[in-house]
Coordinates of C-alpha atoms in Angstrom, one line a residue:
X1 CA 38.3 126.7 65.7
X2 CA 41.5 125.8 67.8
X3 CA 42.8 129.0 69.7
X4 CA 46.1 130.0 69.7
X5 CA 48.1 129.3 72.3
X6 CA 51.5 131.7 73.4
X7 CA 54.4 130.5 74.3
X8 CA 57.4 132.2 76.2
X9 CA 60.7 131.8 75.0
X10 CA 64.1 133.0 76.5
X11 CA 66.2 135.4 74.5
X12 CA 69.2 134.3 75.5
X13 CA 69.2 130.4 74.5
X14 CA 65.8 129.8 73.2
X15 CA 64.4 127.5 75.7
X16 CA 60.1 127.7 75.7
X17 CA 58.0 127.4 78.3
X18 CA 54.4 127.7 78.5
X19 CA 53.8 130.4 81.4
X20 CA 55.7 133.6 81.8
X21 CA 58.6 133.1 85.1
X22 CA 61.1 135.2 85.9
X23 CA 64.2 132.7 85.3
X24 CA 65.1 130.7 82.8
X25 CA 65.6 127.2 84.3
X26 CA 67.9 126.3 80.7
X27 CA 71.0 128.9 81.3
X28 CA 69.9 130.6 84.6
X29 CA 69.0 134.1 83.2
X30 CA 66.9 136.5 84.5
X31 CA 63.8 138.5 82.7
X32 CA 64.9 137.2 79.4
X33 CA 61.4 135.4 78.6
X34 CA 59.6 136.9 76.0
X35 CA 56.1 136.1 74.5
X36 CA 56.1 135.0 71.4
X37 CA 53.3 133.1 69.3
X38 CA 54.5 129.9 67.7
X39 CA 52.2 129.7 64.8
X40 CA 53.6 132.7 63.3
X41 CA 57.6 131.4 63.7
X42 CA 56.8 129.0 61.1
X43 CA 56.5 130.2 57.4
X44 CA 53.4 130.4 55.4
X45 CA 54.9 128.6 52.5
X46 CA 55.3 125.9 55.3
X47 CA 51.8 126.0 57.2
X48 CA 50.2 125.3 53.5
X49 CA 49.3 121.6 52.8
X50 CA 51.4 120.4 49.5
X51 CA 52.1 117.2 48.6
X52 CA 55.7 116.5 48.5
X53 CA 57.8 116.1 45.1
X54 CA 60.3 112.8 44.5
X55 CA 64.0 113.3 44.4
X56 CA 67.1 111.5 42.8
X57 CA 68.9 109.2 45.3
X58 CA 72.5 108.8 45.2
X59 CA 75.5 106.2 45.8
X60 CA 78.2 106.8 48.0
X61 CA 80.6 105.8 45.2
X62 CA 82.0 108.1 42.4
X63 CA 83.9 111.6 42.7
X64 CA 82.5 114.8 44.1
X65 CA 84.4 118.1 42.7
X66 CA 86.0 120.0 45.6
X67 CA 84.4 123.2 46.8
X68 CA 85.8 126.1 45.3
X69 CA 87.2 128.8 47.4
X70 CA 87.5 132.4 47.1
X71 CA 90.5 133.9 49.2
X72 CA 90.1 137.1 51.1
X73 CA 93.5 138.4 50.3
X74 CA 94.1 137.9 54.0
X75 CA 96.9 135.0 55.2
X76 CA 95.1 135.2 58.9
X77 CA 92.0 134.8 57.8
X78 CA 92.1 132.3 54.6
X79 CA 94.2 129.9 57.6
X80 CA 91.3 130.1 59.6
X81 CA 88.7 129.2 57.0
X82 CA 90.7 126.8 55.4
X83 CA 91.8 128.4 52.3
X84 CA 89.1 130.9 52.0
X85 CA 85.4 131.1 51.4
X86 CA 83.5 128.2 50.0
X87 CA 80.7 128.8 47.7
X88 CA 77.2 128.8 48.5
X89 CA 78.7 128.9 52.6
X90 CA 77.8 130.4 55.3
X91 CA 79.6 131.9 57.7
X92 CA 79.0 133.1 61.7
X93 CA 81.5 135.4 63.2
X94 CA 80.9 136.4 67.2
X95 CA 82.7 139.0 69.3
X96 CA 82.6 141.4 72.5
X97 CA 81.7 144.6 70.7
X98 CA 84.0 146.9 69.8
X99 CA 86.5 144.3 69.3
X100 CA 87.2 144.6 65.6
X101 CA 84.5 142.6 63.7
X102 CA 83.2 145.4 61.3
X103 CA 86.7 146.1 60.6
X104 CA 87.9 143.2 59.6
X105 CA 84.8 142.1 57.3
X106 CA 85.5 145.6 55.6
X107 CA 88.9 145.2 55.0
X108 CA 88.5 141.6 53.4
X109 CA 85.5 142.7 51.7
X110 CA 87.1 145.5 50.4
X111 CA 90.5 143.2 49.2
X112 CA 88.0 141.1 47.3
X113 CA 85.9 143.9 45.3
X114 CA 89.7 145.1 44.3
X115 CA 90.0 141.7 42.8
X116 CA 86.9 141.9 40.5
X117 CA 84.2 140.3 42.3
X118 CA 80.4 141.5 43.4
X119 CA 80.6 142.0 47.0
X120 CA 77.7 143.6 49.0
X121 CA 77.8 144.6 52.6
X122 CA 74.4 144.9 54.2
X123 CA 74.3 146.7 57.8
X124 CA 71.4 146.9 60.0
X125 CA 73.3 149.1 62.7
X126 CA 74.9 151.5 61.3
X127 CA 73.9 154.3 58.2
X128 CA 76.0 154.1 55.0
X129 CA 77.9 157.7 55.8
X130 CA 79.2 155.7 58.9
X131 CA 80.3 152.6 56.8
X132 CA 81.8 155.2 54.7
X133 CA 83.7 157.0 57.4
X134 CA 85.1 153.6 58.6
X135 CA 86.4 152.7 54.9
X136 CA 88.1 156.2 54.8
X137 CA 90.0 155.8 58.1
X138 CA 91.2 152.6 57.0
X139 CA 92.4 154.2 53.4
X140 CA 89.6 151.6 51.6
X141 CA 87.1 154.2 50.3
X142 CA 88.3 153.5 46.9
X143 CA 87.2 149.9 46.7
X144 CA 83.9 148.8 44.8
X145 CA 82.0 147.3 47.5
X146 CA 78.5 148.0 47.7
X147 CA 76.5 149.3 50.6
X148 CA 73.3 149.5 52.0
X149 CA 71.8 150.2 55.2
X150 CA 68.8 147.1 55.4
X151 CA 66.7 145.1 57.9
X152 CA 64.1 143.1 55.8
X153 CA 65.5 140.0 54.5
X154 CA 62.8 139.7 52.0
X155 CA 64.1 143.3 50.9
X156 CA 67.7 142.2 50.8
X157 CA 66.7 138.9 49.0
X158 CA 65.1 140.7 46.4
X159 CA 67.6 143.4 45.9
X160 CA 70.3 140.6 45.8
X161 CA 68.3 138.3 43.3
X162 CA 68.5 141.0 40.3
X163 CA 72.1 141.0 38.3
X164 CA 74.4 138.8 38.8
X165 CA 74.7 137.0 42.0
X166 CA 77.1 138.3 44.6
X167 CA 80.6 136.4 45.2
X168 CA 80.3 137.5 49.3
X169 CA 77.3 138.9 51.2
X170 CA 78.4 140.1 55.0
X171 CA 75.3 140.9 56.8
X172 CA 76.1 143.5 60.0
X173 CA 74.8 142.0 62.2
X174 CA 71.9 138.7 62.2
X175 CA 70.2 140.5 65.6
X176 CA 68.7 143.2 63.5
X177 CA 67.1 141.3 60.6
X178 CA 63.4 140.4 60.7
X179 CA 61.3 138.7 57.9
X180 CA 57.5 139.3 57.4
X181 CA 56.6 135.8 58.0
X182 CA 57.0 135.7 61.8
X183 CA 55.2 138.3 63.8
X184 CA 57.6 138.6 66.7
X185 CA 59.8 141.4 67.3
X186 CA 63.0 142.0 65.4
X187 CA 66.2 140.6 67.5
X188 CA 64.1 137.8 69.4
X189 CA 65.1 134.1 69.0
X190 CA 62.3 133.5 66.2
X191 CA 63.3 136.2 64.3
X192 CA 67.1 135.7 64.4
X193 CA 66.3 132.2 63.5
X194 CA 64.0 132.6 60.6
X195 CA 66.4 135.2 59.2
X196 CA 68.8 133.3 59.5
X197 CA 67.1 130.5 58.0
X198 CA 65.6 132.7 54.9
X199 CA 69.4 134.1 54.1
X200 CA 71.0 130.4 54.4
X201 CA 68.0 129.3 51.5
X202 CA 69.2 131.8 49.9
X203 CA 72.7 131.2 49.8
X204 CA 72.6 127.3 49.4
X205 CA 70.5 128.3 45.9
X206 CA 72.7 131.3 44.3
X207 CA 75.9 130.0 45.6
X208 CA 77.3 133.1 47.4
X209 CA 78.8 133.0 50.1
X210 CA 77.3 134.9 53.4
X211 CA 79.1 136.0 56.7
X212 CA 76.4 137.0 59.5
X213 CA 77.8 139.0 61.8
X214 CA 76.5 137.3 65.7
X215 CA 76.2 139.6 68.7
X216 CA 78.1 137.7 72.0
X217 CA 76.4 137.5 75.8
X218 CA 78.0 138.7 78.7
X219 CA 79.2 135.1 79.1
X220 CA 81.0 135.2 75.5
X221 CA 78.6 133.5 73.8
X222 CA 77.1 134.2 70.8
X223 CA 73.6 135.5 71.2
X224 CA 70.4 133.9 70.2
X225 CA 69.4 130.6 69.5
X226 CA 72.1 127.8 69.6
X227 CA 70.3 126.4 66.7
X228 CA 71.5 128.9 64.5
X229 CA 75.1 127.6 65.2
X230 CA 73.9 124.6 63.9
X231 CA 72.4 125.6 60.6
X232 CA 75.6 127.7 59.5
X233 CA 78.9 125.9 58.2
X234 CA 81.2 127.7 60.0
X235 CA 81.2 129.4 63.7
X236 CA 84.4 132.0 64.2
X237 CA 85.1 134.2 67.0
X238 CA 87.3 137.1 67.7
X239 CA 89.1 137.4 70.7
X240 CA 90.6 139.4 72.4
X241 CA 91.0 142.1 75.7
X242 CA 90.0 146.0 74.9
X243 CA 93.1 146.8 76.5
X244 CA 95.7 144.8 74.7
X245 CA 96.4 145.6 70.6
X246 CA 96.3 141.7 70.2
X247 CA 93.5 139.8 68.2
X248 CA 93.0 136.5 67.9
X249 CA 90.3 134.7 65.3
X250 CA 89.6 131.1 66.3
X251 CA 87.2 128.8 64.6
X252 CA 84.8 127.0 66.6
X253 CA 83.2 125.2 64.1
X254 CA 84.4 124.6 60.4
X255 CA 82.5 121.8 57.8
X256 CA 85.1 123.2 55.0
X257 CA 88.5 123.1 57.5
X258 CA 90.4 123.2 60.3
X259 CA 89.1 123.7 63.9
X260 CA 92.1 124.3 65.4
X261 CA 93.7 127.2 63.6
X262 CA 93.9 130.4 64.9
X263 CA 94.8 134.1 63.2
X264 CA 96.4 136.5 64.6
X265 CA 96.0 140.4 64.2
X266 CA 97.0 144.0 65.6
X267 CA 95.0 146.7 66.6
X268 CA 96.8 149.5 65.0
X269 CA 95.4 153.4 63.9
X270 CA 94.7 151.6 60.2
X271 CA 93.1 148.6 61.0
X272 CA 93.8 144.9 61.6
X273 CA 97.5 144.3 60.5
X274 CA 98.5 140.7 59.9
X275 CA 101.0 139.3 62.7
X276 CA 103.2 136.4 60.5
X277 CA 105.2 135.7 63.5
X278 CA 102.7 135.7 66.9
X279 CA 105.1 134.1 69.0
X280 CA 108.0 137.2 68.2
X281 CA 104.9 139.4 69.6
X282 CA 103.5 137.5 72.5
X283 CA 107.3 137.5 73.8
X284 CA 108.4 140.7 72.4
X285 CA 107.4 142.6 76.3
X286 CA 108.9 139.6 78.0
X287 CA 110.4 140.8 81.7
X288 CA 113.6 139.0 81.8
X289 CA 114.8 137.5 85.0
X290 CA 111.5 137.6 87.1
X291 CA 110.6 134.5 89.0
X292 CA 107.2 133.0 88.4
X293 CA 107.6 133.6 84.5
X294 CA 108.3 130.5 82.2
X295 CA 107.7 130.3 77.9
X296 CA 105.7 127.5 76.9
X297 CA 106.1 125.7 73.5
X298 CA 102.7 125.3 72.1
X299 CA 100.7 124.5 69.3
X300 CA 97.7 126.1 67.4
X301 CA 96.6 124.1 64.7
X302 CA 99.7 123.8 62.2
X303 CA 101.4 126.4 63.9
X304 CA 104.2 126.6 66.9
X305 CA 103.0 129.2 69.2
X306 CA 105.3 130.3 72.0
X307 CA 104.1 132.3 74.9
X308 CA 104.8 134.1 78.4
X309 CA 102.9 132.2 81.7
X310 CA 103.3 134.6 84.6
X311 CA 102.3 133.1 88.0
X312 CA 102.2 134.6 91.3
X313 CA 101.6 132.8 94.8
X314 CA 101.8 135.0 97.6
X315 CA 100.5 134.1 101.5
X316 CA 97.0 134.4 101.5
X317 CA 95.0 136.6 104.8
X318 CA 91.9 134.7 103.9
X319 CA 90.0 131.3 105.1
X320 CA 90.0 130.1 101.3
X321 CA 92.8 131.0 98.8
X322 CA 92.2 132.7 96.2
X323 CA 92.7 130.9 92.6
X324 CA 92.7 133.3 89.6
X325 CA 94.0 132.1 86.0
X326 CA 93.6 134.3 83.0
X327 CA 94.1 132.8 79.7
X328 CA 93.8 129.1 80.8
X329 CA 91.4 126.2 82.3
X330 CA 90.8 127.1 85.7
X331 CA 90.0 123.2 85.9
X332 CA 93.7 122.4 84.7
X333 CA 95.5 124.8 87.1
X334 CA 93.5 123.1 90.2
X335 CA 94.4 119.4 89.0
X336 CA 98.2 121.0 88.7
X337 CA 98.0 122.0 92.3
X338 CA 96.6 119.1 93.3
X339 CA 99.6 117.1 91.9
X340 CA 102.4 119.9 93.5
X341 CA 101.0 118.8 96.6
X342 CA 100.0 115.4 96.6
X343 CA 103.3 113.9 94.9
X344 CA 106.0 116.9 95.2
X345 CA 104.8 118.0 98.6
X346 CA 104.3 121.5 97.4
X347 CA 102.7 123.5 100.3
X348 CA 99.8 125.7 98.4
X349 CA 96.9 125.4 101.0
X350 CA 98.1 128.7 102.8
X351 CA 98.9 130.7 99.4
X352 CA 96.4 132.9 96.9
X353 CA 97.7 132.0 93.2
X354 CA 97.2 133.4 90.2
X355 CA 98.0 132.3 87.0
X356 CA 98.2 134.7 83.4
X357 CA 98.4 133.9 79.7
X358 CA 100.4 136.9 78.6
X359 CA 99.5 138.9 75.6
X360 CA 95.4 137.6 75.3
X361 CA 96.0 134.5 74.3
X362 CA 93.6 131.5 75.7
X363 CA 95.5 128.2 75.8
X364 CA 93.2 125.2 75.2
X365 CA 96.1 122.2 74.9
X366 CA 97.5 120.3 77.9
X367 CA 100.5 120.7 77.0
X368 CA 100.8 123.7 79.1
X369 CA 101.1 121.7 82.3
X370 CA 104.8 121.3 83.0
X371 CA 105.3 125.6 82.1
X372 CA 102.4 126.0 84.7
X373 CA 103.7 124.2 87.1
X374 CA 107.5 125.7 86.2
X375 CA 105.9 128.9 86.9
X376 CA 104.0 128.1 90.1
X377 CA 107.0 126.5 91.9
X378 CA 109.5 129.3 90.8
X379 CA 107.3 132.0 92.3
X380 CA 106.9 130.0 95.6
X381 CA 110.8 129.8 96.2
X382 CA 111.4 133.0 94.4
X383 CA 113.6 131.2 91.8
X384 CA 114.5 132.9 88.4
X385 CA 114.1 129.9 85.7
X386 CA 116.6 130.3 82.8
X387 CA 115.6 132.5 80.2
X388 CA 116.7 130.8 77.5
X389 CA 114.3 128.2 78.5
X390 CA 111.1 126.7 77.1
X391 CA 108.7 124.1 78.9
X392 CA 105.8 121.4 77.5
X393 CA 104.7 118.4 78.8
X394 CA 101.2 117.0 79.9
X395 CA 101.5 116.3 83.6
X396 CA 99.1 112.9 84.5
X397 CA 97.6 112.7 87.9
X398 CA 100.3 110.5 89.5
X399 CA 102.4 113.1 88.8
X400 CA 104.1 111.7 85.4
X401 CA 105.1 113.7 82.7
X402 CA 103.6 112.4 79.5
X403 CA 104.8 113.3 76.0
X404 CA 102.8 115.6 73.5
X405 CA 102.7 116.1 70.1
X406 CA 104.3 117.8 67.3
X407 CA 107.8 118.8 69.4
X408 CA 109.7 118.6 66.5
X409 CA 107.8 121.7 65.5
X410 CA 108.0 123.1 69.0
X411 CA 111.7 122.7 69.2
X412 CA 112.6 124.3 65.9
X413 CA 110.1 127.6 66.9
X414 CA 111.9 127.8 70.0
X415 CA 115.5 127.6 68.4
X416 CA 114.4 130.4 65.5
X417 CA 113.4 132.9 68.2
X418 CA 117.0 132.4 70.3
X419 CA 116.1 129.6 72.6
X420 CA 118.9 127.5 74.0
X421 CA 117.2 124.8 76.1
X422 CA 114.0 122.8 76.6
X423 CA 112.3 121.2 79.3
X424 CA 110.4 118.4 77.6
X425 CA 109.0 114.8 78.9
X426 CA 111.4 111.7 79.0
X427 CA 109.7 110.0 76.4
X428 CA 109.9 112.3 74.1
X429 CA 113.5 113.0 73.6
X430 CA 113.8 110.4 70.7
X431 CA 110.9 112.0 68.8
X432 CA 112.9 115.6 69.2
X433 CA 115.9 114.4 67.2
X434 CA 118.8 116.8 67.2
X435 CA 118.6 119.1 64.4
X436 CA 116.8 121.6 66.1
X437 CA 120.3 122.6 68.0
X438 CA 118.8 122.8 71.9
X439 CA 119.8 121.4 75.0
X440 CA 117.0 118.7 76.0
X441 CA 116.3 118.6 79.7
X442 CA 113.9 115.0 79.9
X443 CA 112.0 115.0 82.9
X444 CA 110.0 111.9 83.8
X445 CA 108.2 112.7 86.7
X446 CA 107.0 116.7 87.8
X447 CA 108.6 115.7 91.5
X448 CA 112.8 116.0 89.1
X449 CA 111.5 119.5 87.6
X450 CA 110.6 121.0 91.4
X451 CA 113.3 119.8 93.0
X452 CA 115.6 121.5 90.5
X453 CA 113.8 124.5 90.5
X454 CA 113.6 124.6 94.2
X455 CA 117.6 124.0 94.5
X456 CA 118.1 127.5 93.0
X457 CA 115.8 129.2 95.3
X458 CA 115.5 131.2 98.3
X459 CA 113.2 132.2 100.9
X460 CA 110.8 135.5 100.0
X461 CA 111.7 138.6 101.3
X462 CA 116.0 137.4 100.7
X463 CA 117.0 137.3 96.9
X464 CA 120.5 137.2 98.2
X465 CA 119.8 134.1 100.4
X466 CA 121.5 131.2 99.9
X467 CA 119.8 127.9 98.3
X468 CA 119.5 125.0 100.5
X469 CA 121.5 121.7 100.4
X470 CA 118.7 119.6 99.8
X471 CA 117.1 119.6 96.8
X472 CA 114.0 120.0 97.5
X473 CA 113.5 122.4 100.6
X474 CA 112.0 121.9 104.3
X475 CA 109.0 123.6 103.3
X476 CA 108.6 120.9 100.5
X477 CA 108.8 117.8 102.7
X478 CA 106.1 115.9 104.0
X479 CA 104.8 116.1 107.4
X480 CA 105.8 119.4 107.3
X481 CA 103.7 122.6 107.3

């Protein structure tokens, strides 16, 4: 009789190993090996010898009917998704706790079961009084949804099975399910992933649609296995800092839509509230006149996005300065100093800067170069830029500014919200065109933006000073410190 052998796996990204150590060699963690047996992570209905049944094989020709969606009754959230939930989907949604997850599932769930459909909400953390107490403050105790307080996904598959099949099943959260046919511990890797697996059977074969809740690591990531990202159709994550009303729902992965969309929301005493406009609320606590503050003119999916970069670069006391971005790639700030200093003879070896995305947003496009830089330089030479301003551009490594896409739809968000001018790249100013009603600044190269930038400013320490003659200032030029 073979004897069954343990293995250890980390609880953190699933690696295995066949001896107990104290780090996980996969993503570095510490103490997160746990023994597990791997017979048991594999079903029964599995382990038993069948032979296997013949299927129907099918062309790549003729026409396929398009997935039918259910919208949540929320704009934000039906963008992200890509018009709503697809049946028989799905769905993984991640976020730092406390950030608004329950709260948003029980708002859309409750718009839906207003509508007429079957929805179910299943939570494994929290007793039905305190779902209940939630749907009061948010002024949704009224709406149908049913509740139940559950862990066993053979329980929940069962219970679900009988009547008619629900139209959305939101399971609160995946980390507290376990299934009778693995013997590990509920919240481990094997048992998220054979939950998971179990409610994903179940979905593909009634045709409702699921949304598993996913707890996040320290690191932001979604806990468990990364395997379970893989067997879902759709990956979202909510964003945002504790301290700032702003939320932001992103989609990281999406078989049914978009990846690049994002929704917006508010933190507000009733819940999530919709934000139609985010780029009237990312700018509406903008400090006007301040150097080292410049708007950039981006682009989230479909949608023109502007927002506040704040640097500050201040003379550092230490042996290596200090580089702090929030909100952006620390990888694309460092190759945007690089360029100041290689090709515009910025001076930054002696200076700690920082860099911030105002309001919680994370920028992922390159098109924030030319505001980053914009911001950098005007903090250096204590320079106010013009705040009617907005700045985009991709900035190469030989310090060229290249053209981006979609400015059309930059330029006519910037001119709706009051903008009068725009700093955009030189090859670009044909695809602008001239109805948007802004004064087009065309820079070729990032050396023409510093130099004008540096012409208006003055030394730190005398806002009253007067600029130098040259263009670009004595501190700027090479072969001087």
């Amino acid at each position: 009789m073979a004897k069954n052998t343990l293995s250890f796996v980390c609880q953190n990204c699933g690696a295995a190993y066949n001896r107990w150590q104290g780090k996980c060699d996969a993503c570095g963690e510490w103490n997160t090996l746990a023994e597990e047996d791997p017979t048991g992570s594999v079903p029964v209905s599995i382990r038993s010898k069948r032979k296997g049944r013949t299927f129907a094989l099918e062309s790549l020709a003729g026409k396929s009917p398009d997935a039918p969606r259910l919208s949540s009754g929320m704009t934000e959230l039906d963008r992200v998704t890509g018009g709503g939930f697809v049946r028989g989907s799905v769905l993984l949604v991640g976020g730092d706790p406390g950030i608004g997850k329950s709260t948003l599932l029980t708002q859309a769930t409750s718009m839906l079961a207003r509508t007429g459909h079957r929805i179910v909400y299943i939570s494994g953390e929290e007793a039905v009084a305190q779902v209940r107490l939630r749907a009061e403050r948010l002024g949704l105790s009224d709406a149908p949804v049913q509740l139940a307080a559950e862990t066993s996904v053979e329980d929940i598959v069962s219970t679900l099975s009988e009547g008619a099949v629900p139209r959305l099943i939101v399971i609160d959260s995946i980390q507290t399910m376990w299934t009778d046919t693995v013997e590990s511990a509920p919240g481990t890797v094997t048992q998220v992933r054979a939950s998971a697996q179990a409610l994903i059977r179940f979905a593909k074969k009634t045709g409702a649609a699921i949304i598993l809740v996913g707890h996040v690591t320290k690191d932001g990531q979604i806990a468990g296995p990364r395997v379970v990202e893989h067997m879902v159709d759709a990956v979202l994550s909510f964003e945002g800092e504790g301290s700032q009303q702003f939320r932001i729902l992103r989609a990281v992965k999406n078989r049914f839509g978009p990846t690049d969309e994002i929704g917006v929301f508010e933190m507000t005493g009733l819940g999530l509230r919709e934000v139609t406009n985010p780029s009237e609320l990312f700018l509406s606590e903008r400090d006007l006149g301040t150097p080292g503050t410049a708007v950039f003119a981006g682009i989230e999916g479909t949608r023109p996005v502007l927002v506040e970069l704040q640097a500050l670069v201040a003379p550092t006391s230490l042996g290596t300065p200090r580089r702090a971005v929030v909100g952006w790639d620390p990888s694309r700030l460092s190759m945007v100093l690089a360029v100041l200093e290689a090709h515009c003879g910025v001076k930054l070896s002696g200076h700690d800067v920082y860099l911030n995305v105002a309001g919680g947003l994370r920028i992922h496009e390159p098109a924030a170069d030319v505001a980053a830089a914009a911001a950098l330089v005007s903090s250096l030479v204590n320079a106010q830029l013009p705040t009617d301003a907005v700045y985009f551009g991709e900035i190469s490594l030989s310090g060229v500014v290249r053209p981006v896409a979609q400015t059309p739809a930059r330029l006519k968000e910037a001119a709706k919200l009051g903008f009068k001018r725009a700093v955009l790249p030189e090859s670009a100013r044909g695809e602008a065109g001239g109805d948007a009603g802004l004064t087009l600044n065309a820079v070729g190269s990032l050396t023409t933006l510093v130099a004008e930038i540096a012409a208006r400013g003055s030394r730190r320490g005398e806002p009253n000073a007067p600029a130098e003659k040259n263009a670009t200032p004595a501190r700027f030029r090479r072969g001087e410190g």
